[in-house]
Coordinates of C-alpha atoms in Angstrom, one line a residue:
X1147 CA 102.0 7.7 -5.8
X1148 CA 102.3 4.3 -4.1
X1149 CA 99.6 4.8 -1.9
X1150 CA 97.5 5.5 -4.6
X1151 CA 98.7 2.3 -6.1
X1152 CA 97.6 0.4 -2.8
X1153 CA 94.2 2.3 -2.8
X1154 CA 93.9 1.3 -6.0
X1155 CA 95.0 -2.5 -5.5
X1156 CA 92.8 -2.6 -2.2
X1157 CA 89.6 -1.4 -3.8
X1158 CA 90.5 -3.7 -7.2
X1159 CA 90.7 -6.9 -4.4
X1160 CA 87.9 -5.7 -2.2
X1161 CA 85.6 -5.7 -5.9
X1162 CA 86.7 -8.9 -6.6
X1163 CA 85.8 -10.8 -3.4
X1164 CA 82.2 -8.8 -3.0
X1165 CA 81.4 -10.6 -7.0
X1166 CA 82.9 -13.6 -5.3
X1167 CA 80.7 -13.5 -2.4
X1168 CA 77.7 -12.4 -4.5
X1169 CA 78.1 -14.9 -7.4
X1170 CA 78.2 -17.6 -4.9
X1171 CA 75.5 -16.6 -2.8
X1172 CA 73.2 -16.6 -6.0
X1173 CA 74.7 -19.9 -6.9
X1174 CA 73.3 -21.5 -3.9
X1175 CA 70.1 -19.7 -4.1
X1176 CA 69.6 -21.3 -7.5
X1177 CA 71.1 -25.1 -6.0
X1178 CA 68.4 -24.4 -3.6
X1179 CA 65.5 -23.1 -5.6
X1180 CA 66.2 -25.8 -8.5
X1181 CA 65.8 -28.5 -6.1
X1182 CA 62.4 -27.5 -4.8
X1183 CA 61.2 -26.6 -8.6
X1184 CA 62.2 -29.9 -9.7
X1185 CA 61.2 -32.0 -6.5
X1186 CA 57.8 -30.2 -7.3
X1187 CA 57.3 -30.3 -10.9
X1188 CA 57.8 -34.0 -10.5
X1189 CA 56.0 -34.1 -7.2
X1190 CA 53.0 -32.8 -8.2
X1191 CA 53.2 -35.5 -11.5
X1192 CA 51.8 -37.7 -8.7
X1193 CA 48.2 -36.0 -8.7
X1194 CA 47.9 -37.1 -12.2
X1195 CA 47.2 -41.1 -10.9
X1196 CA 45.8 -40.0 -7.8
X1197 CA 44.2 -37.5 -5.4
X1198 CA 45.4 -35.2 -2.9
X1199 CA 43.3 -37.2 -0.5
X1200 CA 43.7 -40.4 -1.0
X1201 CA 47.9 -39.1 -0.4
X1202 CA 47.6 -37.0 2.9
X1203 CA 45.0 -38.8 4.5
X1204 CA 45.0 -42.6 3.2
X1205 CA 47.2 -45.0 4.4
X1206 CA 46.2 -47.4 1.8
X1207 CA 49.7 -47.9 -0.4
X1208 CA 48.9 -50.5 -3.2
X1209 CA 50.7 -49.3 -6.2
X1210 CA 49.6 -52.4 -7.7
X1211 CA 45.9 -51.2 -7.3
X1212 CA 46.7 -47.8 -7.9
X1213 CA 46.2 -46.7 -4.7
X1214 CA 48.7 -44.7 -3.4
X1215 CA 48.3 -43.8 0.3
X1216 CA 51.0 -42.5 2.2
X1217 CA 49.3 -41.4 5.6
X1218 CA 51.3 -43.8 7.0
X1219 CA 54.6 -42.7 6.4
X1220 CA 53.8 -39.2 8.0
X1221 CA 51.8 -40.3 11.0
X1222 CA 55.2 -42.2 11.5
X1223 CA 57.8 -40.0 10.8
X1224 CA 55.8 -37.3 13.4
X1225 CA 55.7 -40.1 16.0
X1226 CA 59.7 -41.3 15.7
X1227 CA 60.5 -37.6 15.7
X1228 CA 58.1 -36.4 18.6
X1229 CA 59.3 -40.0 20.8
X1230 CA 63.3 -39.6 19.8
X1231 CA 63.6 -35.6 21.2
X1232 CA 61.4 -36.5 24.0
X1233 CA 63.8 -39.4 25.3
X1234 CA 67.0 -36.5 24.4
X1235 CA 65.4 -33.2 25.6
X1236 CA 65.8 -34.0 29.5
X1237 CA 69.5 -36.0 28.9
X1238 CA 70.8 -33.0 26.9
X1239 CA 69.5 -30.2 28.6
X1240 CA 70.5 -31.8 31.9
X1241 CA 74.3 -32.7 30.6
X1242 CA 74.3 -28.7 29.6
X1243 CA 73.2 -27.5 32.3
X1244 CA 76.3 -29.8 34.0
X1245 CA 78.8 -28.2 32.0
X1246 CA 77.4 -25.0 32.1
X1247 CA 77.1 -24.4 35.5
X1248 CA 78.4 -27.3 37.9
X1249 CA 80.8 -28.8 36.4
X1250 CA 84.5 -27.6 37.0
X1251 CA 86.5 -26.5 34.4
X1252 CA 89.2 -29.6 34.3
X1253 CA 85.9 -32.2 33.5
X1254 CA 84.0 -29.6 31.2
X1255 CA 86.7 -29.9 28.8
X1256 CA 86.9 -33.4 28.6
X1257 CA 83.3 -34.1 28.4
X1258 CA 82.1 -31.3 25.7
X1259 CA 84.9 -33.3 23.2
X1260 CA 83.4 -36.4 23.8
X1261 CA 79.8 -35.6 23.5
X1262 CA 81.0 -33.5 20.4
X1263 CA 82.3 -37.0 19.2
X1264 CA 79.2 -38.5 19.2
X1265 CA 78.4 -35.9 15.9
X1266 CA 81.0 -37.7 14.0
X1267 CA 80.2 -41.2 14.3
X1268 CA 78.3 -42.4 10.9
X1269 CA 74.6 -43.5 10.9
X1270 CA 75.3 -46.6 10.1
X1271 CA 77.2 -47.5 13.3
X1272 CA 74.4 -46.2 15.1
X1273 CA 72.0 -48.4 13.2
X1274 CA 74.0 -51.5 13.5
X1275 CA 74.1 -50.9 17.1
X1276 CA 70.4 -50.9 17.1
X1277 CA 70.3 -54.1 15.1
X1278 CA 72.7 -56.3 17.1
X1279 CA 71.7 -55.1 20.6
X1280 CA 68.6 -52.9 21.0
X1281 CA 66.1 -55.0 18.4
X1282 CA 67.3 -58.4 19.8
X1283 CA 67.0 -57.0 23.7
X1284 CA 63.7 -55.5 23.4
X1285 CA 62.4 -58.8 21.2
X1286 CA 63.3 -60.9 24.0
X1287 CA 61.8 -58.9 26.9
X1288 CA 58.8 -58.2 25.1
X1289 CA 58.9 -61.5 23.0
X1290 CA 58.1 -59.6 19.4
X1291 CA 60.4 -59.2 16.5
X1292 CA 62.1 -55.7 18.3
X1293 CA 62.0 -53.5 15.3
X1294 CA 59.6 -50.7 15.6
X1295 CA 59.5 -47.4 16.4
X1296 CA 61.1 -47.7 19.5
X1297 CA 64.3 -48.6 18.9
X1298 CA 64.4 -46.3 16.3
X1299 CA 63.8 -43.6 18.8
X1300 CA 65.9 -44.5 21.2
X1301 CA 68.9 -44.9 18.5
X1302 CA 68.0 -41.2 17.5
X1303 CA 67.5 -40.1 20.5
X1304 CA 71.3 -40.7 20.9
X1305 CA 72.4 -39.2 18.0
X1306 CA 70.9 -35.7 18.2
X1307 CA 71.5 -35.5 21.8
X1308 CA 74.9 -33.8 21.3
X1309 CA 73.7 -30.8 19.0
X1310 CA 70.8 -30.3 21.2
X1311 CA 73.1 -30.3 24.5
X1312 CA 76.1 -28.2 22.8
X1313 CA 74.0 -25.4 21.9
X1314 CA 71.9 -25.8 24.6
X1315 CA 75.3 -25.0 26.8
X1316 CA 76.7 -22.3 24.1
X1317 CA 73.0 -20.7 25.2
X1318 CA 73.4 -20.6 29.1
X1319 CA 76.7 -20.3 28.8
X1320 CA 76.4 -16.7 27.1
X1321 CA 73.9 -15.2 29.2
X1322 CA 75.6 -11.9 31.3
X1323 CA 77.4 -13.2 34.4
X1324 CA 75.1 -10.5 36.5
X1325 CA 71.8 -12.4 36.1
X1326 CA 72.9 -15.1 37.9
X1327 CA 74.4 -13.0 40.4
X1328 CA 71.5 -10.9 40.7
X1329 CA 69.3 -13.8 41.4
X1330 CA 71.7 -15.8 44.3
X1331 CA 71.9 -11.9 46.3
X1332 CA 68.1 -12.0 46.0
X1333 CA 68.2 -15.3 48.2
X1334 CA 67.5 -17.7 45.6
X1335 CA 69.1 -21.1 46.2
X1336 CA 71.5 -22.3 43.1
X1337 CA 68.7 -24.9 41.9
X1338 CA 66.3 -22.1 41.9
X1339 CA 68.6 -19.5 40.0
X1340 CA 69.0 -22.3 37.4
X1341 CA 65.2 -23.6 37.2
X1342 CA 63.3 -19.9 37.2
X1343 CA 66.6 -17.7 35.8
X1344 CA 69.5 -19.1 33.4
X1345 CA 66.9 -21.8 32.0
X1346 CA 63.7 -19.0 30.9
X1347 CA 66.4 -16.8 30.0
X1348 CA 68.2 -19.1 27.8
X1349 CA 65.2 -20.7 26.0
X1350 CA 65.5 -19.3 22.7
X1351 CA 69.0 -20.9 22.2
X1352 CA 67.5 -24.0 23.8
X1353 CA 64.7 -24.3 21.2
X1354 CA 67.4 -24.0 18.4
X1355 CA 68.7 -26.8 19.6
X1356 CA 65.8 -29.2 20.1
X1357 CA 64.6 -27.7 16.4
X1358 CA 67.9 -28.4 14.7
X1359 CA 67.7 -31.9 16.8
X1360 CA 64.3 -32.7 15.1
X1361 CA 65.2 -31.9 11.8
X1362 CA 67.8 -34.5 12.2
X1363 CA 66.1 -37.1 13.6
X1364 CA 63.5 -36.4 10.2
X1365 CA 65.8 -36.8 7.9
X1366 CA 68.0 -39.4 9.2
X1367 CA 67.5 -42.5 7.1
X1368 CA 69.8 -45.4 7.4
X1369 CA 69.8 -45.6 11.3
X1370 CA 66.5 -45.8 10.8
X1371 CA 65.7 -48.0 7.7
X1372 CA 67.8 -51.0 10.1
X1373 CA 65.5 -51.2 13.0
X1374 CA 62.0 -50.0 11.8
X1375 CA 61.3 -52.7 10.1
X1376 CA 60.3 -50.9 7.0
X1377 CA 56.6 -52.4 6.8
X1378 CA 54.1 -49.7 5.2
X1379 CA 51.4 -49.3 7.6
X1380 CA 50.6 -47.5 10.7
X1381 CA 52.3 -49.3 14.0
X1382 CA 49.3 -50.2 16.6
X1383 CA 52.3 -49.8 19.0
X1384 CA 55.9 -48.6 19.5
X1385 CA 57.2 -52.0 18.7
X1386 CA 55.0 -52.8 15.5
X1387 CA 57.0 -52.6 12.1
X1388 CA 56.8 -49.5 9.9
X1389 CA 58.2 -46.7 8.0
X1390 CA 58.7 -43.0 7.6
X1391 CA 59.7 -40.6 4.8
X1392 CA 63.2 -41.2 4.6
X1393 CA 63.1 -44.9 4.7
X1394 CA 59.8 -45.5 2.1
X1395 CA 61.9 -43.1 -0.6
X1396 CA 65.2 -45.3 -0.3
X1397 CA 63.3 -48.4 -0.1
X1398 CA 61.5 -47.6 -2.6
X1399 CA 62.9 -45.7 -5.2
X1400 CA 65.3 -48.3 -6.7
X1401 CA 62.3 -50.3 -7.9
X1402 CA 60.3 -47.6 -9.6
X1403 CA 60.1 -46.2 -13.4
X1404 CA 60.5 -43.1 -13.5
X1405 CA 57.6 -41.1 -14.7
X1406 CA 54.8 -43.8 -12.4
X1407 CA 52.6 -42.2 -10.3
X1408 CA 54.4 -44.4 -7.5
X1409 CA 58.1 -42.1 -8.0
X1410 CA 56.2 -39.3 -8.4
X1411 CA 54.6 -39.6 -5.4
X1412 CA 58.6 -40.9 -3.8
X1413 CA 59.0 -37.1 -5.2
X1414 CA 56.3 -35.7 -3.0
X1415 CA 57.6 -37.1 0.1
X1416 CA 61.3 -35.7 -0.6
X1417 CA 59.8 -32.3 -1.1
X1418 CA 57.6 -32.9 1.7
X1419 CA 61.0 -33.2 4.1
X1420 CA 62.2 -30.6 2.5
X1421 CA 59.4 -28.3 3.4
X1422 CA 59.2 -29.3 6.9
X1423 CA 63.2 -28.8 7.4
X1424 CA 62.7 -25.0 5.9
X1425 CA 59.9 -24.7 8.0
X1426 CA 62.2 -25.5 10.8
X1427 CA 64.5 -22.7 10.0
X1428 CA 61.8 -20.4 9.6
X1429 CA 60.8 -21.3 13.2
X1430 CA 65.0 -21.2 14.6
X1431 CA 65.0 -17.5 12.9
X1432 CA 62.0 -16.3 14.7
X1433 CA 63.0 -17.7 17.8
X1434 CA 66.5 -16.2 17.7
X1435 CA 64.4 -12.6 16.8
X1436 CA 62.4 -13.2 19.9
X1437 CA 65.9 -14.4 22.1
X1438 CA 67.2 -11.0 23.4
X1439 CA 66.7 -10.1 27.0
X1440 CA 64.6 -7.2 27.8

């Protein structure tokens, strides 16, 4: 009879917690799908003042004129986010290869702490940084302002370099002990059992990273809107003022009326992001699919 009881109170609590799991995975699937449906609906408001042309492929932003262009902001955003992981791809997959493989055990554990430390430090110290030190040093060696897209990449550069290098480590780190093995009794050198073994092997993890390090630096906004310079064209160089997504929408949208083609198009460029970052996922999940050794 008791154990019945307990059967009866297991089953009862295991009932429970699967509505509990259920009801709040379909309570962040309708968070989600709200968002997008309402980013959207008032999105797509913005095709009402203006073409899909003149939006994508203008970069002609005169809401005063009605023209709303917004080329700018996405050749922009593409070229801080291409220039900021190509200055932390070869740092972080260096440091992970350090930990993963050369580095003793005693300095392993200090340094994957501290480069997890850099995850925790707000954006706004970051961009401040950038303001006080990079804009004024690269004004003076170049003798322009300093705010551009290059010191906004090499500000984000530095701030996705730890997720890219910690799961870039977590990915070499788990492959099985008896590849490397395998490699070093078949006379390869250790540099050579890294380069041509461990590294192909591991790249699925290792494009996780650098993905989930882009879609950081694309949505990362006030880091960004310090040193850009938050002028709405397209930069004729890496120190020429400018802006992206992130920085036009909270630049912006304090000095709009809600319903004007101008915050419906602010709209557009939030769903935009948010597109791009699920696209992202998509492209993690079917790397991880593609990840096991054969």
């Amino acid at each position: 009879m008791q154990e019945d009881r307990w059967l009866a109170t297991r089953k009862r609590h295991d009932r429970i917690m699967k509505t509990l799991f259920v009801f709040s995975a379909c309570a962040v699937a309708v968070i989600i799908f709200s968002i997008m449906f309402f980013l959207g609906f008032q999105g797509l408001q913005t095709f009402k003042g203006t073409t899909p042309w003149t939006f994508f492929f203008s970069a002609d932003l005169t809401p005063s004129e009605d023209r709303f262009g917004a080329f700018s902001f996405f050749f922009s955003t593409s070229v801080l986010t291409l220039l900021s992981v190509l200055l932390s791809v070869p740092l972080a997959l260096s440091g992970a290869v350090f930990m993963a493989k050369i580095a003793p055990k005693w300095m392993r554990e200090i340094l994957r702490p501290a480069a997890d430390l850099f995850v925790g430090i707000p954006s706004v110290v970051y961009g401040l940084v950038g303001l006080t030190v990079i804009v004024p040093t690269l004004g003076k060696w170049f003798g322009v302002p300093g705010y551009g897209l290059l010191p906004a990449a090499l500000i984000l550069a530095v701030m996705i370099l730890p997720t890219i290098l910690s799961i870039s480590e977590d990915a070499i780190r788990s492959l099985p002990k008896g590849l490397e093995e395998a490699s070093l009794a078949l006379g390869a050198t250790r540099w050579q059992t890294i380069w041509r073994v461990l590294l192909p092997a591991s790249k699925p993890g290792i494009l996780a990273g650098v993905i989930l390090g882009m879609g950081r630096a694309i949505g990362e906004t006030m880091a960004v809107f310090m040193v850009i310079g938050n002028s709405p064209q397209i930069p004729k160089s890496l120190l020429d003022s400018t802006t992206v997504l992130t920085t036009a929408i909270v630049k912006d949208m304090p000095h709009t009326f809600h319903g004007t083609t101008w915050n419906n198009a602010l709209y557009l460029m939030a769903l935009m992001l948010l597109l791009i970052s699920m696209a992202l996922i998509f492209v993690i999940r079917m790397a991880a699919k593609r990840g096991g050794l054969k």
